[in-house]
Short mmCIF file of C-alpha atoms and ligand atoms in Angstrom, two decimals:
data_model
loop_
_atom_site.label_atom_id
_atom_site.label_comp_id
_atom_site.label_asym_id
_atom_site.label_seq_id
_atom_site.Cartn_x
_atom_site.Cartn_y
_atom_site.Cartn_z
CA UNK A 21 87.69 8.57 95.93
CA UNK A 22 88.56 10.92 98.74
CA UNK A 23 88.94 9.43 102.17
CA UNK A 24 88.92 10.43 105.82
CA UNK A 25 92.50 11.72 105.51
CA UNK A 26 91.34 14.68 103.39
CA UNK A 27 89.61 16.10 106.48
CA UNK A 28 91.90 17.57 109.11
CA UNK A 29 92.80 15.48 112.11
CA UNK A 30 91.64 18.17 114.53
CA UNK A 31 88.22 18.35 112.84
CA UNK A 32 87.72 14.59 112.87
CA UNK A 33 88.78 14.13 116.46
CA UNK A 34 86.44 16.95 117.51
CA UNK A 35 83.54 15.27 115.63
CA UNK A 36 84.49 11.95 117.18
CA UNK A 37 84.33 13.47 120.64
CA UNK A 38 80.74 14.57 119.92
CA UNK A 39 79.30 11.37 118.47
CA UNK A 40 81.69 8.71 119.75
CA UNK A 41 84.15 6.66 117.68
CA UNK A 42 81.48 4.12 116.74
CA UNK A 43 79.41 6.83 115.03
CA UNK A 44 82.14 8.34 112.85
CA UNK A 45 82.84 5.97 110.01
CA UNK A 46 85.11 5.97 107.00
CA UNK A 47 85.49 2.35 105.95
CA UNK A 48 85.40 1.80 102.23
CA UNK A 49 82.00 0.10 102.59
CA UNK A 50 80.52 3.11 104.42
CA UNK A 51 81.89 5.57 101.89
CA UNK A 52 80.66 3.57 98.90
CA UNK A 53 77.23 3.09 100.48
CA UNK A 54 76.95 6.87 100.93
CA UNK A 55 78.44 7.81 97.56
CA UNK A 56 75.02 7.83 95.90
CA UNK A 57 71.30 7.66 96.41
CA UNK A 58 68.80 5.98 94.09
CA UNK A 59 69.39 8.42 91.24
CA UNK A 60 69.75 6.37 88.11
CA UNK A 61 73.03 7.76 86.73
CA UNK A 62 75.28 6.96 89.73
CA UNK A 63 73.63 3.53 89.82
CA UNK A 64 74.46 2.95 86.17
CA UNK A 65 78.02 4.24 86.75
CA UNK A 66 78.37 1.96 89.77
CA UNK A 67 77.43 -1.07 87.68
CA UNK A 68 80.38 -0.11 85.44
CA UNK A 69 82.70 0.23 88.45
CA UNK A 70 82.72 4.04 88.54
CA UNK A 71 82.24 5.99 91.78
CA UNK A 72 82.81 9.64 90.91
CA UNK A 73 81.64 11.10 94.24
CA UNK A 74 82.31 10.09 97.79
CA UNK A 75 82.09 11.62 101.24
CA UNK A 76 85.26 11.75 103.33
CA UNK A 77 83.47 10.39 106.37
CA UNK A 78 79.99 9.42 107.55
CA UNK A 79 78.58 10.62 110.89
CA UNK A 80 75.60 9.10 112.69
CA UNK A 81 74.24 11.62 115.22
CA UNK A 82 71.85 10.36 117.91
CA UNK A 83 70.30 13.63 119.07
CA UNK A 84 69.55 17.19 117.99
CA UNK A 85 72.32 18.38 120.35
CA UNK A 86 74.86 16.20 118.53
CA UNK A 87 73.66 17.59 115.18
CA UNK A 88 74.16 21.12 116.53
CA UNK A 89 77.74 20.37 117.61
CA UNK A 90 78.68 18.65 114.34
CA UNK A 91 77.19 21.48 112.28
CA UNK A 92 79.09 24.10 114.31
CA UNK A 93 82.36 22.20 113.82
CA UNK A 94 81.68 21.87 110.08
CA UNK A 95 80.99 25.59 109.80
CA UNK A 96 84.19 26.39 111.68
CA UNK A 97 86.27 24.11 109.42
CA UNK A 98 84.30 24.86 106.21
CA UNK A 99 83.42 21.19 105.71
CA UNK A 100 80.37 20.48 103.54
CA UNK A 101 77.57 18.41 105.10
CA UNK A 102 75.12 16.27 103.16
CA UNK A 103 72.07 15.18 105.20
CA UNK A 104 71.24 11.57 104.40
CA UNK A 105 68.00 9.75 105.26
CA UNK A 106 67.31 6.42 103.59
CA UNK A 107 69.20 7.31 100.42
CA UNK A 108 66.10 6.40 98.39
CA UNK A 109 65.90 9.78 96.63
CA UNK A 110 65.91 9.46 92.86
CA UNK A 111 67.24 12.88 91.83
CA UNK A 112 70.74 12.88 93.33
CA UNK A 113 69.83 15.06 96.33
CA UNK A 114 71.95 13.02 98.74
CA UNK A 115 74.93 12.49 96.42
CA UNK A 116 77.99 14.09 98.11
CA UNK A 117 79.31 15.92 95.05
CA UNK A 118 81.75 18.05 97.05
CA UNK A 119 82.88 15.36 99.47
CA UNK A 120 82.93 16.33 103.15
CA UNK A 121 80.65 14.75 105.73
CA UNK A 122 77.54 12.75 105.15
CA UNK A 123 75.25 13.15 108.14
CA UNK A 124 73.30 9.91 108.20
CA UNK A 125 70.15 10.45 110.28
CA UNK A 126 69.17 6.78 110.79
CA UNK A 127 70.16 6.69 114.46
CA UNK A 128 67.71 9.49 115.21
CA UNK A 129 64.99 6.90 114.92
CA UNK A 130 62.70 7.41 117.91
CA UNK A 131 58.96 7.83 117.78
CA UNK A 132 58.70 10.35 120.59
CA UNK A 133 54.98 10.70 121.12
CA UNK A 134 51.70 9.49 119.68
CA UNK A 135 48.80 11.65 120.78
CA UNK A 136 45.42 9.94 120.39
CA UNK A 137 43.22 12.93 121.20
CA UNK A 138 45.03 15.34 118.87
CA UNK A 139 45.82 12.66 116.28
CA UNK A 140 49.47 13.70 116.10
CA UNK A 141 52.79 11.84 116.09
CA UNK A 142 56.07 13.48 117.06
CA UNK A 143 59.04 11.67 115.55
CA UNK A 144 62.76 12.06 115.01
CA UNK A 145 63.76 12.67 111.42
CA UNK A 146 65.62 9.40 110.91
CA UNK A 147 62.63 7.16 111.65
CA UNK A 148 62.24 4.58 108.90
CA UNK A 149 58.95 4.86 107.01
CA UNK A 150 57.94 1.22 107.36
CA UNK A 151 58.71 1.18 111.10
CA UNK A 152 56.68 4.35 111.56
CA UNK A 153 53.61 3.00 109.78
CA UNK A 154 53.84 -0.36 111.54
CA UNK A 155 54.10 1.29 114.96
CA UNK A 156 51.04 3.40 114.19
CA UNK A 157 49.08 0.40 112.89
CA UNK A 158 49.77 -1.53 116.09
CA UNK A 159 48.11 1.27 118.05
CA UNK A 160 45.11 1.56 115.72
CA UNK A 161 46.30 4.44 113.51
CA UNK A 162 47.74 5.04 110.07
CA UNK A 163 50.10 7.82 109.04
CA UNK A 164 48.36 7.92 105.66
CA UNK A 165 51.76 8.37 103.99
CA UNK A 166 52.77 5.23 102.09
CA UNK A 167 55.30 6.03 99.36
CA UNK A 168 56.53 3.14 97.24
CA UNK A 169 59.87 3.67 99.02
CA UNK A 170 58.26 3.18 102.48
CA UNK A 171 60.76 0.43 103.47
CA UNK A 172 63.82 2.48 102.49
CA UNK A 173 63.00 6.12 103.23
CA UNK A 174 62.89 8.25 106.39
CA UNK A 175 60.44 10.82 107.73
CA UNK A 176 63.08 13.57 107.37
CA UNK A 177 63.65 12.60 103.74
CA UNK A 178 59.90 12.81 103.08
CA UNK A 179 59.77 16.34 104.47
CA UNK A 180 62.97 17.41 102.68
CA UNK A 181 61.58 16.19 99.33
CA UNK A 182 57.87 17.09 99.64
CA UNK A 183 57.09 13.42 99.16
CA UNK A 184 53.75 11.88 98.17
CA UNK A 185 52.38 8.58 99.41
CA UNK A 186 50.21 6.24 97.34
CA UNK A 187 47.18 7.16 99.48
CA UNK A 188 47.71 10.90 99.13
CA UNK A 189 44.40 11.71 97.45
CA UNK A 190 42.69 11.13 100.81
CA UNK A 191 45.39 11.91 103.37
CA UNK A 192 47.44 14.52 101.48
CA UNK A 193 51.08 14.88 100.51
CA UNK A 194 53.64 15.24 103.28
CA UNK A 195 53.21 19.03 103.27
CA UNK A 196 49.55 18.46 104.22
CA UNK A 197 50.59 16.17 107.08
CA UNK A 198 53.37 18.22 108.68
CA UNK A 199 52.19 20.28 111.65
CA UNK A 200 55.56 21.40 113.03
CA UNK A 201 59.26 21.02 112.35
CA UNK A 202 62.45 21.22 114.38
CA UNK A 203 65.62 21.90 112.36
CA UNK A 204 69.24 22.83 112.92
CA UNK A 205 70.45 25.80 110.88
CA UNK A 206 73.95 25.94 109.34
CA UNK A 207 75.10 28.19 112.22
CA UNK A 208 74.03 25.56 114.74
CA UNK A 209 70.87 27.35 115.96
CA UNK A 210 67.80 25.19 116.57
CA UNK A 211 64.51 26.42 115.14
CA UNK A 212 61.29 24.76 116.28
CA UNK A 213 57.74 25.64 115.35
CA UNK A 214 54.68 25.34 117.57
CA UNK A 215 52.36 22.38 117.36
CA UNK A 216 49.11 24.16 116.67
CA UNK A 217 46.45 23.45 114.04
CA UNK A 218 46.74 26.85 112.35
CA UNK A 219 48.07 30.32 113.17
CA UNK A 220 47.99 33.85 111.86
CA UNK A 221 51.28 35.13 113.14
CA UNK A 222 53.03 35.91 109.90
CA UNK A 223 54.43 33.44 107.38
CA UNK A 224 55.11 30.01 108.89
CA UNK A 225 58.82 29.83 108.19
CA UNK A 226 59.15 26.15 109.11
CA UNK A 227 57.55 25.55 105.73
CA UNK A 228 60.88 26.60 104.21
CA UNK A 229 62.12 23.15 105.16
CA UNK A 230 59.42 21.39 103.13
CA UNK A 231 61.23 20.55 99.90
CA UNK A 232 64.49 22.13 101.14
CA UNK A 233 66.49 19.01 100.16
CA UNK A 234 69.05 19.52 102.89
CA UNK A 235 70.27 22.93 101.69
CA UNK A 236 68.71 25.15 104.39
CA UNK A 237 68.92 23.09 107.57
CA UNK A 238 69.01 19.61 109.07
CA UNK A 239 65.50 18.48 109.93
CA UNK A 240 65.77 16.73 113.29
CA UNK A 241 62.16 16.27 114.39
CA UNK A 242 58.66 16.72 113.04
CA UNK A 243 55.07 16.40 114.22
CA UNK A 244 52.73 14.79 111.71
CA UNK A 245 48.98 14.32 111.47
CA UNK A 246 47.85 10.72 111.90
CA UNK A 247 44.47 9.04 111.32
CA UNK A 248 42.37 6.30 112.93
CA UNK A 249 43.08 3.02 111.13
CA UNK A 250 40.37 2.73 108.46
CA UNK A 251 37.29 0.82 109.53
CA UNK A 252 36.47 -0.32 106.03
CA UNK A 253 38.20 -0.74 102.70
CA UNK A 254 36.55 -1.13 99.28
CA UNK A 255 38.47 -2.01 96.10
CA UNK A 256 37.13 -1.12 92.65
CA UNK A 257 38.45 -1.18 89.11
CA UNK A 258 37.11 -0.14 85.72
CA UNK A 259 38.29 -0.58 82.12
CA UNK A 260 37.96 2.42 79.80
CA UNK A 261 38.58 2.95 76.11
CA UNK A 262 40.92 5.93 76.57
CA UNK A 263 42.34 8.29 79.22
CA UNK A 264 39.92 11.19 78.78
CA UNK A 265 36.76 9.44 80.04
CA UNK A 266 38.29 8.18 83.29
CA UNK A 267 40.02 11.54 83.87
CA UNK A 268 36.63 13.23 83.56
CA UNK A 269 35.14 10.72 85.97
CA UNK A 270 37.84 11.36 88.59
CA UNK A 271 37.55 15.13 88.14
CA UNK A 272 33.83 14.91 88.88
CA UNK A 273 34.39 12.70 91.95
CA UNK A 274 36.87 15.26 93.32
CA UNK A 275 34.55 18.14 92.42
CA UNK A 276 31.78 16.54 94.46
CA UNK A 277 34.09 16.57 97.48
CA UNK A 278 34.93 12.86 97.68
CA UNK A 279 38.51 11.74 98.35
CA UNK A 280 39.17 8.09 97.52
CA UNK A 281 42.45 7.12 99.21
CA UNK A 282 44.06 5.66 96.08
CA UNK A 283 43.18 6.50 92.50
CA UNK A 284 45.44 5.25 89.71
CA UNK A 285 44.77 5.55 85.99
CA UNK A 286 47.09 3.47 83.78
CA UNK A 287 47.55 3.93 80.04
CA UNK A 288 47.38 0.95 77.66
CA UNK A 289 51.14 0.36 77.74
CA UNK A 290 51.25 0.07 81.54
CA UNK A 291 48.17 -2.14 81.51
CA UNK A 292 50.12 -4.41 79.13
CA UNK A 293 53.24 -4.27 81.32
CA UNK A 294 51.69 -4.79 84.75
CA UNK A 295 48.17 -6.22 84.36
CA UNK A 296 48.34 -8.38 81.22
CA UNK A 297 47.46 -11.57 83.13
CA UNK A 298 44.11 -10.09 84.23
CA UNK A 299 41.38 -10.61 81.65
CA UNK A 300 39.31 -7.79 80.24
CA UNK A 301 41.84 -4.95 80.09
CA UNK A 302 43.53 -5.77 76.74
CA UNK A 303 43.97 -2.56 74.77
CA UNK A 304 42.13 -0.61 77.46
CA UNK A 305 43.08 1.88 80.14
CA UNK A 306 42.60 0.89 83.77
CA UNK A 307 41.23 3.03 86.57
CA UNK A 308 41.57 1.57 90.05
CA UNK A 309 40.39 2.79 93.45
CA UNK A 310 41.02 2.01 97.08
CA UNK A 311 38.31 3.62 99.20
CA UNK A 312 38.83 3.56 102.95
CA UNK A 313 37.83 5.15 106.24
CA UNK A 314 34.62 5.36 108.22
CA UNK A 315 32.15 2.65 107.09
CA UNK A 316 29.24 4.98 106.25
CA UNK A 317 31.42 7.44 104.34
CA UNK A 318 33.19 4.66 102.43
CA UNK A 319 29.88 3.06 101.38
CA UNK A 320 28.64 6.41 100.14
CA UNK A 321 31.93 7.03 98.34
CA UNK A 322 31.50 3.69 96.54
CA UNK A 323 28.10 4.82 95.24
CA UNK A 324 29.51 8.10 93.97
CA UNK A 325 32.54 6.48 92.33
CA UNK A 326 30.35 3.88 90.61
CA UNK A 327 27.97 6.60 89.41
CA UNK A 328 30.77 8.74 87.93
CA UNK A 329 32.49 5.73 86.32
CA UNK A 330 29.36 4.59 84.48
CA UNK A 331 31.10 4.94 81.09
CA UNK A 332 33.71 2.38 82.15
CA UNK A 333 33.31 -1.38 82.45
CA UNK A 334 33.26 -2.52 86.09
CA UNK A 335 36.00 -5.11 86.69
CA UNK A 336 35.87 -5.81 90.42
CA UNK A 337 38.78 -6.21 92.82
CA UNK A 338 41.33 -8.41 91.05
CA UNK A 339 43.46 -5.66 89.47
CA UNK A 340 43.48 -3.73 92.75
CA UNK A 341 44.60 -6.78 94.74
CA UNK A 342 47.37 -7.28 92.21
CA UNK A 343 48.48 -3.66 92.64
CA UNK A 344 48.30 -3.86 96.46
CA UNK A 345 50.39 -7.04 96.51
CA UNK A 346 53.09 -5.74 94.14
CA UNK A 347 53.26 -2.06 94.91
CA UNK A 348 56.66 -2.17 96.65
CA UNK A 349 58.32 -4.47 94.11
CA UNK A 350 60.85 -2.67 91.91
CA UNK A 351 63.26 -5.53 91.23
CA UNK A 352 62.69 -5.38 87.47
CA UNK A 353 64.16 -1.88 87.26
CA UNK A 354 67.42 -2.91 88.97
CA UNK A 355 67.68 -5.96 86.72
CA UNK A 356 67.18 -3.88 83.59
CA UNK A 357 69.85 -1.39 84.72
CA UNK A 358 72.28 -4.24 85.32
CA UNK A 359 71.49 -5.40 81.79
CA UNK A 360 72.58 -2.04 80.37
CA UNK A 361 69.18 -0.39 80.04
CA UNK A 362 68.17 3.05 81.13
CA UNK A 363 64.85 2.92 83.00
CA UNK A 364 63.63 6.05 84.67
CA UNK A 365 60.51 7.80 85.86
CA UNK A 366 59.47 11.45 85.82
CA UNK A 367 56.56 12.83 87.82
CA UNK A 368 54.84 16.06 86.88
CA UNK A 369 51.85 18.02 88.12
CA UNK A 370 49.15 19.56 85.96
CA UNK A 371 45.75 21.16 86.18
CA UNK A 372 42.83 19.24 84.66
CA UNK A 373 42.60 21.38 81.53
CA UNK A 374 46.12 20.40 80.44
CA UNK A 375 46.25 16.82 81.69
CA UNK A 376 45.70 14.93 78.42
CA UNK A 377 47.83 17.39 76.44
CA UNK A 378 50.71 16.98 78.87
CA UNK A 379 50.41 13.20 78.70
CA UNK A 380 50.24 13.12 74.89
CA UNK A 381 53.07 15.58 74.23
CA UNK A 382 55.54 14.20 76.77
CA UNK A 383 54.94 10.61 75.63
CA UNK A 384 55.33 11.68 71.98
CA UNK A 385 58.61 13.43 72.85
CA UNK A 386 59.99 10.34 74.59
CA UNK A 387 58.89 7.99 71.80
CA UNK A 388 60.51 10.24 69.20
CA UNK A 389 63.96 9.46 70.67
CA UNK A 390 65.50 6.69 68.60
CA UNK A 391 66.79 4.70 71.61
CA UNK A 392 63.44 4.56 73.41
CA UNK A 393 62.07 1.06 73.85
CA UNK A 394 58.93 2.14 75.62
CA UNK A 395 57.36 5.26 77.14
CA UNK A 396 54.25 5.01 79.28
CA UNK A 397 52.35 6.87 81.93
CA UNK A 398 49.76 6.80 84.65
CA UNK A 399 47.95 9.45 86.61
CA UNK A 400 47.93 9.21 90.40
CA UNK A 401 47.67 11.67 93.35
CA UNK A 402 44.53 13.60 92.46
CA UNK A 403 43.34 17.03 93.58
CA UNK A 404 40.28 19.17 93.04
CA UNK A 405 42.36 21.18 90.55
CA UNK A 406 44.39 18.48 88.80
CA UNK A 407 46.69 15.49 89.14
CA UNK A 408 50.16 14.04 89.02
CA UNK A 409 51.29 12.50 85.73
CA UNK A 410 53.89 9.78 86.28
CA UNK A 411 55.91 8.85 83.20
CA UNK A 412 58.17 5.83 82.76
CA UNK A 413 60.59 5.26 79.94
CA UNK A 414 63.25 2.77 78.98
CA UNK A 415 65.94 2.54 76.34
CA UNK A 416 69.05 0.58 75.47
CA UNK A 417 71.22 3.48 74.29
CA UNK A 418 74.85 3.42 73.20
CA UNK A 419 75.51 6.51 75.28
CA UNK A 420 73.62 6.38 78.57
CA UNK A 421 74.16 10.05 79.44
CA UNK A 422 73.26 11.31 76.01
CA UNK A 423 69.94 9.43 75.91
CA UNK A 424 69.17 10.16 79.54
CA UNK A 425 69.51 13.94 79.22
CA UNK A 426 67.64 14.03 75.89
CA UNK A 427 64.72 12.21 77.51
CA UNK A 428 64.65 14.56 80.49
CA UNK A 429 65.01 17.64 78.29
CA UNK A 430 62.00 16.81 76.15
CA UNK A 431 59.79 16.17 79.18
CA UNK A 432 60.98 19.19 81.18
CA UNK A 433 60.63 21.62 78.26
CA UNK A 434 57.21 20.33 77.23
CA UNK A 435 55.99 20.64 80.83
CA UNK A 436 57.31 24.18 81.21
CA UNK A 437 55.70 25.15 77.91
CA UNK A 438 52.34 23.80 79.07
CA UNK A 439 52.57 25.48 82.48
CA UNK A 440 52.75 22.28 84.56
CA UNK A 441 55.15 21.72 87.43
CA UNK A 442 58.34 19.84 86.52
CA UNK A 443 58.14 17.80 89.75
CA UNK A 444 55.19 16.54 91.76
CA UNK A 445 57.12 14.70 94.51
CA UNK A 446 60.66 13.51 93.70
CA UNK A 447 62.28 16.94 93.95
CA UNK A 448 65.08 18.80 92.20
CA UNK A 449 68.38 17.35 93.46
CA UNK A 450 70.89 17.39 90.62
CA UNK A 451 68.58 16.16 87.88
CA UNK A 452 66.23 19.13 87.59
CA UNK A 453 68.86 21.81 88.34
CA UNK A 454 68.94 22.95 84.71
CA UNK A 455 65.24 23.75 84.65
CA UNK A 456 64.55 25.05 88.15
CA UNK A 457 65.12 28.71 87.24
CA UNK A 458 62.42 28.48 84.58
CA UNK A 459 60.11 26.63 86.93
CA UNK A 460 60.38 29.14 89.77
CA UNK A 461 61.07 32.42 87.96
CA UNK A 462 61.78 35.29 90.38
CA UNK A 463 61.03 33.01 93.32
CA UNK A 464 64.31 31.25 92.53
CA UNK A 465 66.22 34.52 93.02
CA UNK A 466 64.41 34.98 96.32
CA UNK A 467 65.28 31.45 97.36
CA UNK A 468 68.94 32.08 96.51
CA UNK A 469 68.92 35.15 98.77
CA UNK A 470 67.33 33.16 101.59
CA UNK A 471 70.01 30.50 101.20
CA UNK A 472 72.72 33.15 101.36
CA UNK A 473 71.33 34.58 104.58
CA UNK A 474 70.82 31.19 106.24
CA UNK A 475 73.97 29.50 104.92
CA UNK A 476 76.53 32.17 103.94
CA UNK A 477 79.39 29.63 103.86
CA UNK A 478 77.31 27.25 101.74
CA UNK A 479 78.20 24.21 103.81
CA UNK A 480 74.79 22.52 103.60
CA UNK A 481 74.43 20.14 100.67
CA UNK A 482 76.28 22.36 98.16
CA UNK A 483 75.20 22.25 94.55
CA UNK A 484 71.66 20.95 95.13
CA UNK A 485 68.19 22.37 94.48
CA UNK A 486 69.44 24.19 91.41
CA UNK A 487 72.47 25.88 92.96
CA UNK A 488 74.93 23.80 90.94
CA UNK A 489 75.14 23.23 87.24
C1 FAD B 27 61.67 2.45 94.48
C2 FAD B 27 61.40 3.87 94.87
C3 FAD B 27 60.10 4.30 95.02
C4 FAD B 27 59.83 5.63 95.39
N1 FAD B 27 58.53 6.00 95.60
C5 FAD B 27 58.25 7.25 96.01
C6 FAD B 27 56.90 7.63 96.27
O1 FAD B 27 55.97 6.83 96.18
N2 FAD B 27 56.69 8.91 96.66
C7 FAD B 27 57.70 9.79 96.81
O2 FAD B 27 57.43 10.94 97.17
N3 FAD B 27 58.97 9.45 96.56
C8 FAD B 27 59.28 8.21 96.18
N4 FAD B 27 60.59 7.85 95.95
C9 FAD B 27 61.65 8.84 96.13
C10 FAD B 27 62.22 8.88 97.58
O3 FAD B 27 61.96 7.70 98.23
C11 FAD B 27 61.63 10.02 98.34
O4 FAD B 27 62.11 11.22 97.78
C12 FAD B 27 61.94 10.03 99.85
O5 FAD B 27 61.21 11.07 100.41
C13 FAD B 27 63.40 10.21 100.17
O6 FAD B 27 63.59 9.93 101.54
P1 FAD B 27 64.99 9.43 102.08
O7 FAD B 27 64.90 9.35 103.56
O8 FAD B 27 65.43 8.21 101.39
O9 FAD B 27 65.91 10.67 101.67
P2 FAD B 27 67.35 10.69 101.01
O10 FAD B 27 67.34 10.06 99.68
O11 FAD B 27 68.35 10.21 101.98
O12 FAD B 27 67.54 12.27 100.84
C14 FAD B 27 66.73 12.98 99.94
C15 FAD B 27 67.02 14.48 100.09
O13 FAD B 27 66.60 14.94 101.37
C16 FAD B 27 67.68 15.44 102.13
N5 FAD B 27 67.46 14.98 103.50
C17 FAD B 27 67.27 13.72 103.95
N6 FAD B 27 67.06 13.71 105.27
C18 FAD B 27 67.13 15.01 105.68
C19 FAD B 27 67.02 15.66 106.95
N7 FAD B 27 66.77 14.98 108.06
N8 FAD B 27 67.17 16.99 106.98
C20 FAD B 27 67.41 17.71 105.86
N9 FAD B 27 67.52 17.14 104.64
C21 FAD B 27 67.38 15.81 104.56
C22 FAD B 27 68.93 14.87 101.47
O14 FAD B 27 70.05 15.71 101.66
C23 FAD B 27 68.50 14.83 100.02
O15 FAD B 27 68.65 16.07 99.42
C24 FAD B 27 60.89 6.55 95.58
C25 FAD B 27 62.20 6.09 95.43
C26 FAD B 27 62.46 4.79 95.09
C27 FAD B 27 63.89 4.34 94.95
#
């Protein structure tokens, strides 16, 4: 591991002057904690005592002005900076592969303004997701963005990864919620967009930061849409004989203009893994709904959902309660990794016409690998034009890396062949670097040029978003 000594004394003392001694840290604990995010491979290496990457120091800025000063110093001394939110990313985006500084945003944790009339919240980027939602709930609102990582992720991380919450079918992904962004560029300039519902004044360049994964700027503040806390909630579940019938039902619900907050369609394997104690779903697929919002609209939505799901068997609320109660629990995954297993997830996006094909072919590809113990999938996050397919797989391989990359390769290549997107909400990081050129085509070349203009010294999160190998 590198340590603080590999950065020059003059650089470190200048950074210390900006943030204060208590906010520049380089203890072994700090460095280890910031040596990885939730990407599976560094976790598996860590279990074996290997820490291949480490920052040289960790900085906790408290304001945009401090970020500006630290970024300017880093540019002057050519020190790489890795922005770090909650470290819950699962694709290696926050792993400091070239050492340097990790800029941990958690002290920029203020909710600056909640505007009732405009239904907007202005927040600093390091605000913790759970704290944000709780603060809104106390005042009679919801942010509508509830990722499974809510307790361990930050608002800035959501924006930087184009995250999706579990209730996204109604409220939208984070890119649908962001109204304006303040960011610090690698030359220390602050860019800040207007808070206005729409505009026609050229491309809205703040959108560059959506999905930018820390390579174009440090997001310091954002204004997000919020919603009145739902008046009513209705829970529904249905058992189906396959995936096609419920997919058709959801497509028709969306087509008719209804937006249930949560829609999740589990294949038979996931029903067996997560819902086996609930009677009536054996060997079936499960479609569950959370409908919420204004009472009249929610009641009407229930009628429409029931009408379109007539080919399924109505199963009431039990499965939905079970999902609601357990939706943040991921302890099994950590236990399996400690036991030597590889357990990972891959989320993809597809239009309706390719949904079942994408499911079938990616699952077949994963099951064809000799080390695979199980491969399963569910659909969630629905749109008028399609959905997100979320795959899970596990294996007990002799070579972790070998199995891991084979599994990813089969899914990525199948998705590219079928014209789907290789990521719906986790991002590129290090994991998808190999396939990003094929995903984006000429847009990737354009993106590279934009990066060169914005960050000619390449100090911001080097090697991410497809720039590395
Ligand atoms: C158990 C679990 C469940 C998850 N569930 C979901 C889910 O439901 N939906 C979903 O979308 N994702 C999910 N994720 C993935 C992850 O939580 C999201 O990608 C989240 O948005 C990352 O936020 P973070 O603050 O932890 O970012 P980090 O992991 O710290 O960073 C992620 C990337 O963003 C960059 N970044 C972070 N903050 C900033 C900033 N202020 N400015 C510029 N760049 C920045 C980092 O450099 C890095 O490239 C899950 C992860 C886990 C471990």
